[in-house]
Amino acid sequence: MKHLLFFILCLWIQAGLAQSKLPVIKAASKSVAINDGGYLDKNAWTLSPKIRPDVFTAERSRKAKWVTFYTDIDSIRVKVKPGTKFNFVVLLNGKDSCYTQIASAIPPEDKSQNNIATHDTIPFTLTANNAICVKTIINNTDTLNLDFDSGSWDFRLTRDAILKKTRLLSNQPDALAGRTKPNYNNLSKVFKLQMGKSVWTDPEIVATGLTAYEMDGRFGWNLFEGKTLEINYDQNLLIIHSKPLKIPKGYVRSKLEIIRSFVTAKGTFEIENKKYTGSFLFDTGSEQAAVLDSTWVSQQNFPRNLKLLKSSVIHDPRGVGYETKIVLAPALTINGFELTNIPTLILGGKNPVGFMINYLGDDVLKRFNMIMDFKNDYLYLKPNKLTNLKYRESS
């Protein structure tokens, strides 16, 4: 018994020493710049002494990379590998200790899981606006219509959904109006979300002002990290496989690229015997067919004389409007499959995501049954019964 107590005491002492050895950097300002694998964001982080630890999740990558935190007077450089976490302290103004953690977006592998493959089949409705609508039960009581948006992450609920359907809000006085107003940041009461047999306990939820038409919110691809997600538009099913599966005949494989935590793949336009190849963000949350980055269009010398279908304005999740024009592209090839006469929206200004990338919306993606292997990062496509359907902008 004495030996056991002595052993436990040693562990406590070691834990205390380990805590005292956390690296410390200094700061005189709460604003922190972060270089994440070569991408520098000068306004990436705000120090908070109250959150312990305050976790920065690095952009998703299966390769080791460097992440550097820059305060106004100091810095720290950390090598991030899949499944790793690194803790350190930022001493703010010489007195406030900000306990900070840099974590990989890929969680540590759970070796306790058995080798039995499991599957969960979740029905969805494809709306007239190309939204993949999934009935989602919240806190065992309320039902929400959530859009599966492969261009998003985690769970996002609209303010109207929070106010009208979830009954999760506390009220606080509005002194100016003499009435109560909803506190949209109070989402901690969401303790359970369920789709099919899949359950998320104490999920991370963010309020959003924009989602697919008539949807209460959206959920993103990273909820299926390490798994295989099958999107079957023929049967209107999302099928979640715990392990990679044997791919049925007819599917063509390509590498699934994750660029700054966005799911992307290569695509090629062919116009007058000339090819224009680029990376395309897979965005099932968009009702559009294809969207081209203005910088990419300029660099590629993409033709400016294509047939104009219409001009319009689109809005990003913050409500910022971007002038655009929609042209008719004669041919687009993905995974060796060719689509023709694609309404293609060309952005007239800065890309909403902040870097050069094109998009494929669900008016294109719905024409393929898709299998996304988020364990080995492969994409499989197979044309389905919607392949020859008229595009929304062409109808």
mmCIF file of C-alpha atoms in Angstrom:
data_model
loop_
_atom_site.group_PDB
_atom_site.id
_atom_site.type_symbol
_atom_site.label_atom_id
_atom_site.label_comp_id
_atom_site.label_asym_id
_atom_site.label_seq_id
_atom_site.Cartn_x
_atom_site.Cartn_y
_atom_site.Cartn_z
ATOM 1 C CA MET A 1 0.000 0.000 0.000
ATOM 2 C CA LYS A 2 2.878 2.370 0.845
ATOM 3 C CA HIS A 3 4.502 1.606 -2.500
ATOM 4 C CA LEU A 4 1.233 2.348 -4.310
ATOM 5 C CA LEU A 5 0.820 5.698 -2.527
ATOM 6 C CA PHE A 6 4.438 6.577 -3.306
ATOM 7 C CA PHE A 7 3.875 5.706 -6.992
ATOM 8 C CA ILE A 8 0.745 7.890 -7.189
ATOM 9 C CA LEU A 9 2.602 10.748 -5.492
ATOM 10 C CA CYS A 10 5.369 10.486 -8.096
ATOM 11 C CA LEU A 11 2.812 10.694 -10.886
ATOM 12 C CA TRP A 12 1.351 13.861 -9.355
ATOM 13 C CA ILE A 13 4.798 15.413 -9.093
ATOM 14 C CA GLN A 14 5.620 14.485 -12.688
ATOM 15 C CA ALA A 15 2.320 15.948 -13.880
ATOM 16 C CA GLY A 16 3.069 19.175 -12.047
ATOM 17 C CA LEU A 17 6.546 19.372 -13.530
ATOM 18 C CA ALA A 18 5.196 18.676 -17.007
ATOM 19 C CA GLN A 19 2.658 21.509 -16.625
ATOM 20 C CA SER A 20 5.384 23.888 -15.451
ATOM 21 C CA LYS A 21 7.444 23.051 -18.541
ATOM 22 C CA LEU A 22 4.849 24.298 -21.017
ATOM 23 C CA PRO A 23 6.518 26.636 -23.538
ATOM 24 C CA VAL A 24 5.748 30.299 -22.875
ATOM 25 C CA ILE A 25 5.697 33.160 -25.365
ATOM 26 C CA LYS A 26 4.875 36.800 -24.659
ATOM 27 C CA ALA A 27 2.314 39.203 -26.068
ATOM 28 C CA ALA A 28 1.264 42.800 -25.502
ATOM 29 C CA SER A 29 -1.766 42.542 -27.787
ATOM 30 C CA LYS A 30 -4.599 40.009 -27.971
ATOM 31 C CA SER A 31 -4.363 39.840 -31.770
ATOM 32 C CA VAL A 32 -2.331 36.914 -33.143
ATOM 33 C CA ALA A 33 -1.296 36.085 -36.722
ATOM 34 C CA ILE A 34 -1.029 32.426 -37.735
ATOM 35 C CA ASN A 35 0.883 30.770 -40.555
ATOM 36 C CA ASP A 36 -0.827 27.427 -41.097
ATOM 37 C CA GLY A 37 1.173 25.247 -43.470
ATOM 38 C CA GLY A 38 2.251 28.216 -45.597
ATOM 39 C CA TYR A 39 -1.019 30.189 -45.425
ATOM 40 C CA LEU A 40 -0.620 33.369 -43.381
ATOM 41 C CA ASP A 41 -3.668 34.955 -41.756
ATOM 42 C CA LYS A 42 -2.779 38.229 -40.058
ATOM 43 C CA ASN A 43 -6.049 38.335 -38.087
ATOM 44 C CA ALA A 44 -6.439 34.644 -37.322
ATOM 45 C CA TRP A 45 -6.657 34.532 -33.530
ATOM 46 C CA THR A 46 -7.650 36.523 -30.463
ATOM 47 C CA LEU A 47 -6.107 35.577 -27.137
ATOM 48 C CA SER A 48 -8.506 34.674 -24.315
ATOM 49 C CA PRO A 49 -7.211 34.070 -20.766
ATOM 50 C CA LYS A 50 -10.614 32.701 -19.703
ATOM 51 C CA ILE A 51 -10.665 29.660 -22.027
ATOM 52 C CA ARG A 52 -8.393 26.823 -20.861
ATOM 53 C CA PRO A 53 -7.227 25.559 -23.202
ATOM 54 C CA ASP A 54 -8.175 27.771 -26.123
ATOM 55 C CA VAL A 55 -7.916 25.338 -29.030
ATOM 56 C CA PHE A 56 -6.769 26.315 -32.504
ATOM 57 C CA THR A 57 -7.584 23.524 -34.959
ATOM 58 C CA ALA A 58 -5.109 23.537 -37.830
ATOM 59 C CA GLU A 59 -6.329 23.138 -41.402
ATOM 60 C CA ARG A 60 -6.934 19.493 -42.221
ATOM 61 C CA SER A 61 -3.889 17.707 -43.648
ATOM 62 C CA ARG A 62 -2.637 14.125 -43.636
ATOM 63 C CA LYS A 63 0.929 15.350 -44.050
ATOM 64 C CA ALA A 64 3.069 16.837 -41.289
ATOM 65 C CA LYS A 65 3.288 20.645 -41.500
ATOM 66 C CA TRP A 66 4.428 23.666 -39.521
ATOM 67 C CA VAL A 67 2.065 26.051 -37.748
ATOM 68 C CA THR A 68 3.458 29.323 -36.390
ATOM 69 C CA PHE A 69 1.774 31.703 -33.941
ATOM 70 C CA TYR A 70 2.978 35.329 -34.166
ATOM 71 C CA THR A 71 2.140 37.717 -31.345
ATOM 72 C CA ASP A 72 3.139 41.366 -31.615
ATOM 73 C CA ILE A 73 6.445 40.632 -29.833
ATOM 74 C CA ASP A 74 7.050 36.867 -29.951
ATOM 75 C CA SER A 75 6.328 33.637 -31.856
ATOM 76 C CA ILE A 76 6.239 29.854 -31.564
ATOM 77 C CA ARG A 77 6.587 27.253 -34.339
ATOM 78 C CA VAL A 78 4.935 23.848 -33.948
ATOM 79 C CA LYS A 79 5.074 20.749 -36.136
ATOM 80 C CA VAL A 80 1.549 19.367 -36.535
ATOM 81 C CA LYS A 81 0.972 15.743 -37.507
ATOM 82 C CA PRO A 82 -2.369 13.933 -37.868
ATOM 83 C CA GLY A 83 -3.831 13.202 -34.430
ATOM 84 C CA THR A 84 -1.421 15.426 -32.461
ATOM 85 C CA LYS A 85 -1.973 18.233 -29.947
ATOM 86 C CA PHE A 86 0.513 20.787 -28.625
ATOM 87 C CA ASN A 87 0.000 22.945 -25.525
ATOM 88 C CA PHE A 88 1.702 26.212 -24.675
ATOM 89 C CA VAL A 89 1.087 29.467 -22.812
ATOM 90 C CA VAL A 90 0.906 33.007 -24.137
ATOM 91 C CA LEU A 91 1.694 35.481 -21.355
ATOM 92 C CA LEU A 92 -0.394 38.564 -22.127
ATOM 93 C CA ASN A 93 0.894 41.912 -20.773
ATOM 94 C CA GLY A 94 3.117 40.062 -18.323
ATOM 95 C CA LYS A 95 0.220 38.894 -16.147
ATOM 96 C CA ASP A 96 -2.548 36.967 -17.960
ATOM 97 C CA SER A 97 -1.744 33.370 -18.898
ATOM 98 C CA CYS A 98 -3.539 32.281 -22.070
ATOM 99 C CA TYR A 99 -3.426 28.477 -22.194
ATOM 100 C CA THR A 100 -3.442 27.596 -25.864
ATOM 101 C CA GLN A 101 -3.523 24.357 -27.825
ATOM 102 C CA ILE A 102 -2.755 23.669 -31.479
ATOM 103 C CA ALA A 103 -4.611 20.537 -32.580
ATOM 104 C CA SER A 104 -4.717 18.544 -35.780
ATOM 105 C CA ALA A 105 -8.100 18.512 -37.539
ATOM 106 C CA ILE A 106 -7.680 14.750 -37.798
ATOM 107 C CA PRO A 107 -8.377 13.183 -34.383
ATOM 108 C CA PRO A 108 -6.127 10.485 -32.889
ATOM 109 C CA GLU A 109 -6.963 7.019 -34.151
ATOM 110 C CA ASP A 110 -9.239 5.179 -31.754
ATOM 111 C CA LYS A 111 -7.565 1.789 -31.405
ATOM 112 C CA SER A 112 -10.287 0.583 -29.044
ATOM 113 C CA GLN A 113 -12.769 0.338 -31.909
ATOM 114 C CA ASN A 114 -13.396 -3.197 -33.114
ATOM 115 C CA ASN A 115 -12.829 -4.351 -36.672
ATOM 116 C CA ILE A 116 -16.515 -4.845 -37.445
ATOM 117 C CA ALA A 117 -17.619 -2.504 -40.225
ATOM 118 C CA THR A 118 -20.797 -0.563 -39.498
ATOM 119 C CA HIS A 119 -23.136 1.311 -41.824
ATOM 120 C CA ASP A 120 -25.783 3.951 -41.257
ATOM 121 C CA THR A 121 -28.334 4.787 -43.935
ATOM 122 C CA ILE A 122 -29.873 8.265 -43.770
ATOM 123 C CA PRO A 123 -32.667 9.239 -46.187
ATOM 124 C CA PHE A 124 -32.705 12.704 -47.703
ATOM 125 C CA THR A 125 -34.873 14.813 -49.989
ATOM 126 C CA LEU A 126 -33.360 16.667 -52.926
ATOM 127 C CA THR A 127 -35.235 19.957 -52.999
ATOM 128 C CA ALA A 128 -36.122 22.055 -56.043
ATOM 129 C CA ASN A 129 -33.206 24.299 -55.033
ATOM 130 C CA ASN A 130 -30.701 21.441 -55.040
ATOM 131 C CA ALA A 131 -30.458 21.158 -51.257
ATOM 132 C CA ILE A 132 -29.787 17.737 -49.705
ATOM 133 C CA CYS A 133 -32.426 17.986 -46.971
ATOM 134 C CA VAL A 134 -31.974 15.660 -43.977
ATOM 135 C CA LYS A 135 -34.472 15.395 -41.125
ATOM 136 C CA THR A 136 -32.497 15.925 -37.932
ATOM 137 C CA ILE A 137 -33.761 15.405 -34.382
ATOM 138 C CA ILE A 138 -32.433 17.856 -31.819
ATOM 139 C CA ASN A 139 -32.456 17.132 -28.078
ATOM 140 C CA ASN A 140 -34.811 14.169 -28.685
ATOM 141 C CA THR A 141 -37.725 16.543 -29.317
ATOM 142 C CA ASP A 142 -37.519 19.041 -32.181
ATOM 143 C CA THR A 143 -36.997 18.207 -35.853
ATOM 144 C CA LEU A 144 -34.908 20.400 -38.141
ATOM 145 C CA ASN A 145 -34.362 20.345 -41.895
ATOM 146 C CA LEU A 146 -30.607 20.478 -42.344
ATOM 147 C CA ASP A 147 -28.763 20.697 -45.647
ATOM 148 C CA PHE A 148 -25.737 18.480 -46.173
ATOM 149 C CA ASP A 149 -23.193 21.033 -47.380
ATOM 150 C CA SER A 150 -19.857 19.542 -48.437
ATOM 151 C CA GLY A 151 -18.459 23.076 -48.560
ATOM 152 C CA SER A 152 -19.065 23.571 -44.838
ATOM 153 C CA TRP A 153 -18.042 22.107 -41.457
ATOM 154 C CA ASP A 154 -19.716 20.971 -38.252
ATOM 155 C CA PHE A 155 -23.291 22.120 -37.588
ATOM 156 C CA ARG A 156 -24.692 25.547 -38.465
ATOM 157 C CA LEU A 157 -28.199 26.612 -37.423
ATOM 158 C CA THR A 158 -30.002 29.651 -38.762
ATOM 159 C CA ARG A 159 -31.180 32.267 -36.313
ATOM 160 C CA ASP A 160 -34.796 31.643 -37.288
ATOM 161 C CA ALA A 161 -34.410 27.934 -36.563
ATOM 162 C CA ILE A 162 -32.874 28.657 -33.184
ATOM 163 C CA LEU A 163 -35.637 31.088 -32.336
ATOM 164 C CA LYS A 164 -38.683 29.243 -33.664
ATOM 165 C CA LYS A 165 -37.900 25.546 -33.446
ATOM 166 C CA THR A 166 -35.273 24.672 -30.878
ATOM 167 C CA ARG A 167 -36.442 26.682 -27.853
ATOM 168 C CA LEU A 168 -32.822 26.953 -26.789
ATOM 169 C CA LEU A 169 -32.563 30.662 -26.224
ATOM 170 C CA SER A 170 -32.395 32.570 -23.033
ATOM 171 C CA ASN A 171 -33.805 36.070 -23.209
ATOM 172 C CA GLN A 172 -32.024 39.201 -22.190
ATOM 173 C CA PRO A 173 -33.443 42.728 -21.744
ATOM 174 C CA ASP A 174 -33.315 45.086 -24.690
ATOM 175 C CA ALA A 175 -33.121 48.440 -22.943
ATOM 176 C CA LEU A 176 -33.626 50.453 -26.117
ATOM 177 C CA ALA A 177 -36.703 48.624 -27.342
ATOM 178 C CA GLY A 178 -38.180 47.867 -23.932
ATOM 179 C CA ARG A 179 -38.522 44.172 -24.763
ATOM 180 C CA THR A 180 -36.509 40.997 -24.701
ATOM 181 C CA LYS A 181 -34.249 39.907 -27.534
ATOM 182 C CA PRO A 182 -32.882 36.449 -28.289
ATOM 183 C CA ASN A 183 -29.318 35.596 -27.355
ATOM 184 C CA TYR A 184 -28.163 33.702 -30.432
ATOM 185 C CA ASN A 185 -24.836 32.768 -28.858
ATOM 186 C CA ASN A 186 -26.499 30.603 -26.227
ATOM 187 C CA LEU A 187 -26.233 27.261 -28.016
ATOM 188 C CA SER A 188 -24.846 25.250 -25.130
ATOM 189 C CA LYS A 189 -28.260 23.696 -24.524
ATOM 190 C CA VAL A 190 -27.950 21.615 -27.693
ATOM 191 C CA PHE A 191 -26.837 18.331 -26.141
ATOM 192 C CA LYS A 192 -27.824 15.900 -28.900
ATOM 193 C CA LEU A 193 -28.312 15.791 -32.652
ATOM 194 C CA GLN A 194 -29.442 12.639 -34.443
ATOM 195 C CA MET A 195 -29.613 11.692 -38.118
ATOM 196 C CA GLY A 196 -30.579 8.096 -38.764
ATOM 197 C CA LYS A 197 -28.706 6.047 -36.165
ATOM 198 C CA SER A 198 -25.832 8.530 -36.053
ATOM 199 C CA VAL A 199 -25.774 10.616 -32.882
ATOM 200 C CA TRP A 200 -23.638 13.634 -31.994
ATOM 201 C CA THR A 201 -23.449 14.404 -28.273
ATOM 202 C CA ASP A 202 -22.700 17.984 -27.185
ATOM 203 C CA PRO A 203 -21.973 18.964 -30.798
ATOM 204 C CA GLU A 204 -20.210 22.173 -31.754
ATOM 205 C CA ILE A 205 -22.845 24.471 -33.241
ATOM 206 C CA VAL A 206 -22.502 27.931 -34.741
ATOM 207 C CA ALA A 207 -25.322 30.344 -35.577
ATOM 208 C CA THR A 208 -25.461 31.356 -39.237
ATOM 209 C CA GLY A 209 -27.378 33.945 -41.201
ATOM 210 C CA LEU A 210 -27.385 32.047 -44.466
ATOM 211 C CA THR A 211 -28.028 28.505 -45.623
ATOM 212 C CA ALA A 212 -29.830 26.711 -48.455
ATOM 213 C CA TYR A 213 -33.356 27.913 -49.276
ATOM 214 C CA GLU A 214 -35.992 26.807 -46.742
ATOM 215 C CA MET A 215 -33.415 24.936 -44.627
ATOM 216 C CA ASP A 216 -32.961 25.366 -40.870
ATOM 217 C CA GLY A 217 -29.202 25.051 -41.164
ATOM 218 C CA ARG A 218 -26.502 22.810 -42.546
ATOM 219 C CA PHE A 219 -23.916 20.226 -41.588
ATOM 220 C CA GLY A 220 -20.469 19.722 -43.069
ATOM 221 C CA TRP A 221 -18.248 16.957 -44.387
ATOM 222 C CA ASN A 222 -15.840 16.875 -41.434
ATOM 223 C CA LEU A 223 -18.473 15.102 -39.332
ATOM 224 C CA PHE A 224 -17.494 12.016 -41.354
ATOM 225 C CA GLU A 225 -13.732 12.332 -40.923
ATOM 226 C CA GLY A 226 -12.026 8.932 -41.121
ATOM 227 C CA LYS A 227 -15.153 7.336 -42.589
ATOM 228 C CA THR A 228 -16.574 6.760 -46.065
ATOM 229 C CA LEU A 229 -19.587 8.790 -47.127
ATOM 230 C CA GLU A 230 -21.797 7.610 -49.956
ATOM 231 C CA ILE A 231 -24.229 10.062 -51.586
ATOM 232 C CA ASN A 232 -26.744 8.131 -53.658
ATOM 233 C CA TYR A 233 -28.997 10.481 -55.608
ATOM 234 C CA ASP A 234 -30.753 7.566 -57.320
ATOM 235 C CA GLN A 235 -32.114 6.340 -53.986
ATOM 236 C CA ASN A 236 -31.902 9.648 -52.051
ATOM 237 C CA LEU A 237 -29.654 8.157 -49.376
ATOM 238 C CA LEU A 238 -26.599 9.210 -47.410
ATOM 239 C CA ILE A 239 -24.768 6.056 -46.327
ATOM 240 C CA ILE A 240 -22.032 6.318 -43.712
ATOM 241 C CA HIS A 241 -19.516 3.485 -43.654
ATOM 242 C CA SER A 242 -17.174 3.120 -40.699
ATOM 243 C CA LYS A 243 -14.508 1.611 -42.960
ATOM 244 C CA PRO A 244 -13.543 1.857 -46.644
ATOM 245 C CA LEU A 245 -15.781 -0.375 -48.723
ATOM 246 C CA LYS A 246 -15.495 -2.412 -51.875
ATOM 247 C CA ILE A 247 -16.400 0.008 -54.639
ATOM 248 C CA PRO A 248 -19.245 -1.144 -56.919
ATOM 249 C CA LYS A 249 -18.748 -1.328 -60.674
ATOM 250 C CA GLY A 250 -19.146 1.822 -62.729
ATOM 251 C CA TYR A 251 -17.414 4.196 -60.332
ATOM 252 C CA VAL A 252 -14.240 6.021 -61.405
ATOM 253 C CA ARG A 253 -11.656 6.967 -58.797
ATOM 254 C CA SER A 254 -9.626 10.133 -58.424
ATOM 255 C CA LYS A 255 -7.648 11.717 -55.619
ATOM 256 C CA LEU A 256 -9.715 13.748 -53.177
ATOM 257 C CA GLU A 257 -7.750 16.888 -52.379
ATOM 258 C CA ILE A 258 -8.286 18.758 -49.122
ATOM 259 C CA ILE A 259 -7.250 22.377 -49.654
ATOM 260 C CA ARG A 260 -7.431 24.512 -46.513
ATOM 261 C CA SER A 261 -9.970 22.038 -45.114
ATOM 262 C CA PHE A 262 -12.180 22.242 -48.219
ATOM 263 C CA VAL A 263 -13.022 19.117 -50.235
ATOM 264 C CA THR A 264 -11.798 19.591 -53.818
ATOM 265 C CA ALA A 265 -11.074 17.633 -56.982
ATOM 266 C CA LYS A 266 -9.728 18.397 -60.458
ATOM 267 C CA GLY A 267 -11.988 19.389 -63.340
ATOM 268 C CA THR A 268 -11.344 20.444 -66.928
ATOM 269 C CA PHE A 269 -13.285 22.699 -69.270
ATOM 270 C CA GLU A 270 -12.769 22.142 -72.982
ATOM 271 C CA ILE A 271 -13.584 25.081 -75.257
ATOM 272 C CA GLU A 272 -12.626 25.231 -78.937
ATOM 273 C CA ASN A 273 -10.117 22.388 -78.508
ATOM 274 C CA LYS A 274 -8.372 24.090 -75.610
ATOM 275 C CA LYS A 275 -8.398 22.720 -72.068
ATOM 276 C CA TYR A 276 -8.684 24.716 -68.843
ATOM 277 C CA THR A 277 -7.926 22.591 -65.760
ATOM 278 C CA GLY A 278 -8.343 23.689 -62.171
ATOM 279 C CA SER A 279 -9.257 22.658 -58.644
ATOM 280 C CA PHE A 280 -12.964 22.695 -57.836
ATOM 281 C CA LEU A 281 -14.429 22.900 -54.356
ATOM 282 C CA PHE A 282 -17.246 20.352 -53.989
ATOM 283 C CA ASP A 283 -20.133 22.447 -52.680
ATOM 284 C CA THR A 284 -23.374 20.487 -52.343
ATOM 285 C CA GLY A 285 -24.715 23.467 -50.415
ATOM 286 C CA SER A 286 -24.803 25.572 -53.581
ATOM 287 C CA GLU A 287 -27.723 25.478 -56.008
ATOM 288 C CA GLN A 288 -25.416 26.576 -58.833
ATOM 289 C CA ALA A 289 -23.787 24.292 -61.414
ATOM 290 C CA ALA A 290 -20.246 25.692 -61.640
ATOM 291 C CA VAL A 291 -18.637 28.841 -60.244
ATOM 292 C CA LEU A 292 -15.303 30.172 -61.498
ATOM 293 C CA ASP A 293 -12.845 32.227 -59.482
ATOM 294 C CA SER A 294 -12.139 35.595 -61.125
ATOM 295 C CA THR A 295 -8.377 35.255 -60.562
ATOM 296 C CA TRP A 296 -8.343 31.757 -62.079
ATOM 297 C CA VAL A 297 -10.314 33.032 -65.084
ATOM 298 C CA SER A 298 -7.732 35.770 -65.600
ATOM 299 C CA GLN A 299 -4.699 33.486 -65.167
ATOM 300 C CA GLN A 300 -6.116 30.839 -67.493
ATOM 301 C CA ASN A 301 -7.241 33.358 -70.116
ATOM 302 C CA PHE A 302 -10.615 31.682 -69.896
ATOM 303 C CA PRO A 303 -12.762 32.694 -72.904
ATOM 304 C CA ARG A 304 -14.770 35.889 -72.420
ATOM 305 C CA ASN A 305 -16.972 35.379 -75.478
ATOM 306 C CA LEU A 306 -19.148 32.512 -74.233
ATOM 307 C CA LYS A 307 -22.905 32.865 -74.530
ATOM 308 C CA LEU A 308 -24.252 35.047 -71.713
ATOM 309 C CA LEU A 309 -27.281 33.557 -69.958
ATOM 310 C CA LYS A 310 -27.758 36.305 -67.372
ATOM 311 C CA SER A 311 -26.108 38.640 -64.896
ATOM 312 C CA SER A 312 -26.834 38.442 -61.173
ATOM 313 C CA VAL A 313 -25.636 39.123 -57.636
ATOM 314 C CA ILE A 314 -24.818 36.353 -55.158
ATOM 315 C CA HIS A 315 -24.182 36.701 -51.427
ATOM 316 C CA ASP A 316 -21.651 35.010 -49.184
ATOM 317 C CA PRO A 317 -22.539 33.761 -45.641
ATOM 318 C CA ARG A 318 -21.868 37.273 -44.305
ATOM 319 C CA GLY A 319 -24.377 38.777 -46.718
ATOM 320 C CA VAL A 320 -21.742 40.488 -48.899
ATOM 321 C CA GLY A 321 -22.917 40.736 -52.511
ATOM 322 C CA TYR A 322 -20.801 39.867 -55.561
ATOM 323 C CA GLU A 323 -21.703 40.850 -59.107
ATOM 324 C CA THR A 324 -21.566 37.868 -61.430
ATOM 325 C CA LYS A 325 -22.442 36.689 -64.893
ATOM 326 C CA ILE A 326 -23.581 33.248 -65.985
ATOM 327 C CA VAL A 327 -22.275 31.915 -69.287
ATOM 328 C CA LEU A 328 -22.766 28.643 -71.142
ATOM 329 C CA ALA A 329 -19.631 26.446 -71.088
ATOM 330 C CA PRO A 330 -19.679 23.770 -73.809
ATOM 331 C CA ALA A 331 -17.972 20.903 -71.929
ATOM 332 C CA LEU A 332 -16.710 20.020 -68.442
ATOM 333 C CA THR A 333 -14.940 16.759 -67.551
ATOM 334 C CA ILE A 334 -14.768 15.294 -64.020
ATOM 335 C CA ASN A 335 -13.193 11.890 -63.347
ATOM 336 C CA GLY A 336 -13.312 11.202 -67.071
ATOM 337 C CA PHE A 337 -17.054 11.902 -67.321
ATOM 338 C CA GLU A 338 -18.089 14.736 -69.621
ATOM 339 C CA LEU A 339 -20.978 17.117 -69.067
ATOM 340 C CA THR A 340 -22.102 19.525 -71.787
ATOM 341 C CA ASN A 341 -23.658 22.989 -71.933
ATOM 342 C CA ILE A 342 -23.032 23.844 -68.283
ATOM 343 C CA PRO A 343 -24.333 27.179 -66.934
ATOM 344 C CA THR A 344 -21.160 28.601 -65.417
ATOM 345 C CA LEU A 345 -21.137 31.516 -63.030
ATOM 346 C CA ILE A 346 -18.054 33.758 -63.204
ATOM 347 C CA LEU A 347 -17.343 35.757 -60.065
ATOM 348 C CA GLY A 348 -16.866 39.447 -60.676
ATOM 349 C CA GLY A 349 -14.857 40.111 -57.527
ATOM 350 C CA LYS A 350 -12.942 38.558 -54.658
ATOM 351 C CA ASN A 351 -13.599 34.909 -53.867
ATOM 352 C CA PRO A 352 -15.660 34.584 -50.642
ATOM 353 C CA VAL A 353 -13.296 31.944 -49.177
ATOM 354 C CA GLY A 354 -10.292 34.249 -49.536
ATOM 355 C CA PHE A 355 -8.125 32.212 -51.907
ATOM 356 C CA MET A 356 -8.236 31.053 -55.521
ATOM 357 C CA ILE A 357 -10.593 28.110 -55.997
ATOM 358 C CA ASN A 358 -13.455 27.203 -58.322
ATOM 359 C CA TYR A 359 -16.699 25.537 -57.224
ATOM 360 C CA LEU A 360 -18.980 22.751 -58.347
ATOM 361 C CA GLY A 361 -22.461 23.192 -56.934
ATOM 362 C CA ASP A 362 -25.171 20.587 -56.566
ATOM 363 C CA ASP A 363 -26.663 21.335 -59.977
ATOM 364 C CA VAL A 364 -23.589 19.480 -61.301
ATOM 365 C CA LEU A 365 -22.804 17.175 -58.387
ATOM 366 C CA LYS A 366 -26.319 15.726 -58.186
ATOM 367 C CA ARG A 367 -25.709 14.124 -61.599
ATOM 368 C CA PHE A 368 -23.259 11.686 -59.992
ATOM 369 C CA ASN A 369 -23.577 9.150 -57.231
ATOM 370 C CA MET A 370 -20.532 9.876 -55.085
ATOM 371 C CA ILE A 371 -18.363 7.965 -52.652
ATOM 372 C CA MET A 372 -15.965 10.020 -50.547
ATOM 373 C CA ASP A 373 -13.329 8.044 -48.671
ATOM 374 C CA PHE A 374 -12.172 10.382 -45.891
ATOM 375 C CA LYS A 375 -9.765 7.749 -44.545
ATOM 376 C CA ASN A 376 -7.618 7.428 -47.670
ATOM 377 C CA ASP A 377 -8.819 10.608 -49.414
ATOM 378 C CA TYR A 378 -10.283 9.168 -52.595
ATOM 379 C CA LEU A 379 -13.294 10.270 -54.608
ATOM 380 C CA TYR A 380 -15.461 7.904 -56.658
ATOM 381 C CA LEU A 381 -18.058 9.133 -59.165
ATOM 382 C CA LYS A 382 -20.678 7.360 -61.241
ATOM 383 C CA PRO A 383 -23.293 9.031 -63.496
ATOM 384 C CA ASN A 384 -26.851 8.556 -62.259
ATOM 385 C CA LYS A 385 -30.419 9.055 -63.491
ATOM 386 C CA LEU A 386 -30.120 12.862 -63.158
ATOM 387 C CA THR A 387 -27.176 13.144 -65.545
ATOM 388 C CA ASN A 388 -29.195 14.419 -68.499
ATOM 389 C CA LEU A 389 -31.571 16.593 -66.489
ATOM 390 C CA LYS A 390 -31.828 20.220 -67.575
ATOM 391 C CA TYR A 391 -29.800 22.677 -65.528
ATOM 392 C CA ARG A 392 -31.753 25.174 -63.423
ATOM 393 C CA GLU A 393 -30.276 28.169 -65.223
ATOM 394 C CA SER A 394 -31.041 26.600 -68.619
ATOM 395 C CA SER A 395 -34.680 25.744 -67.894
#
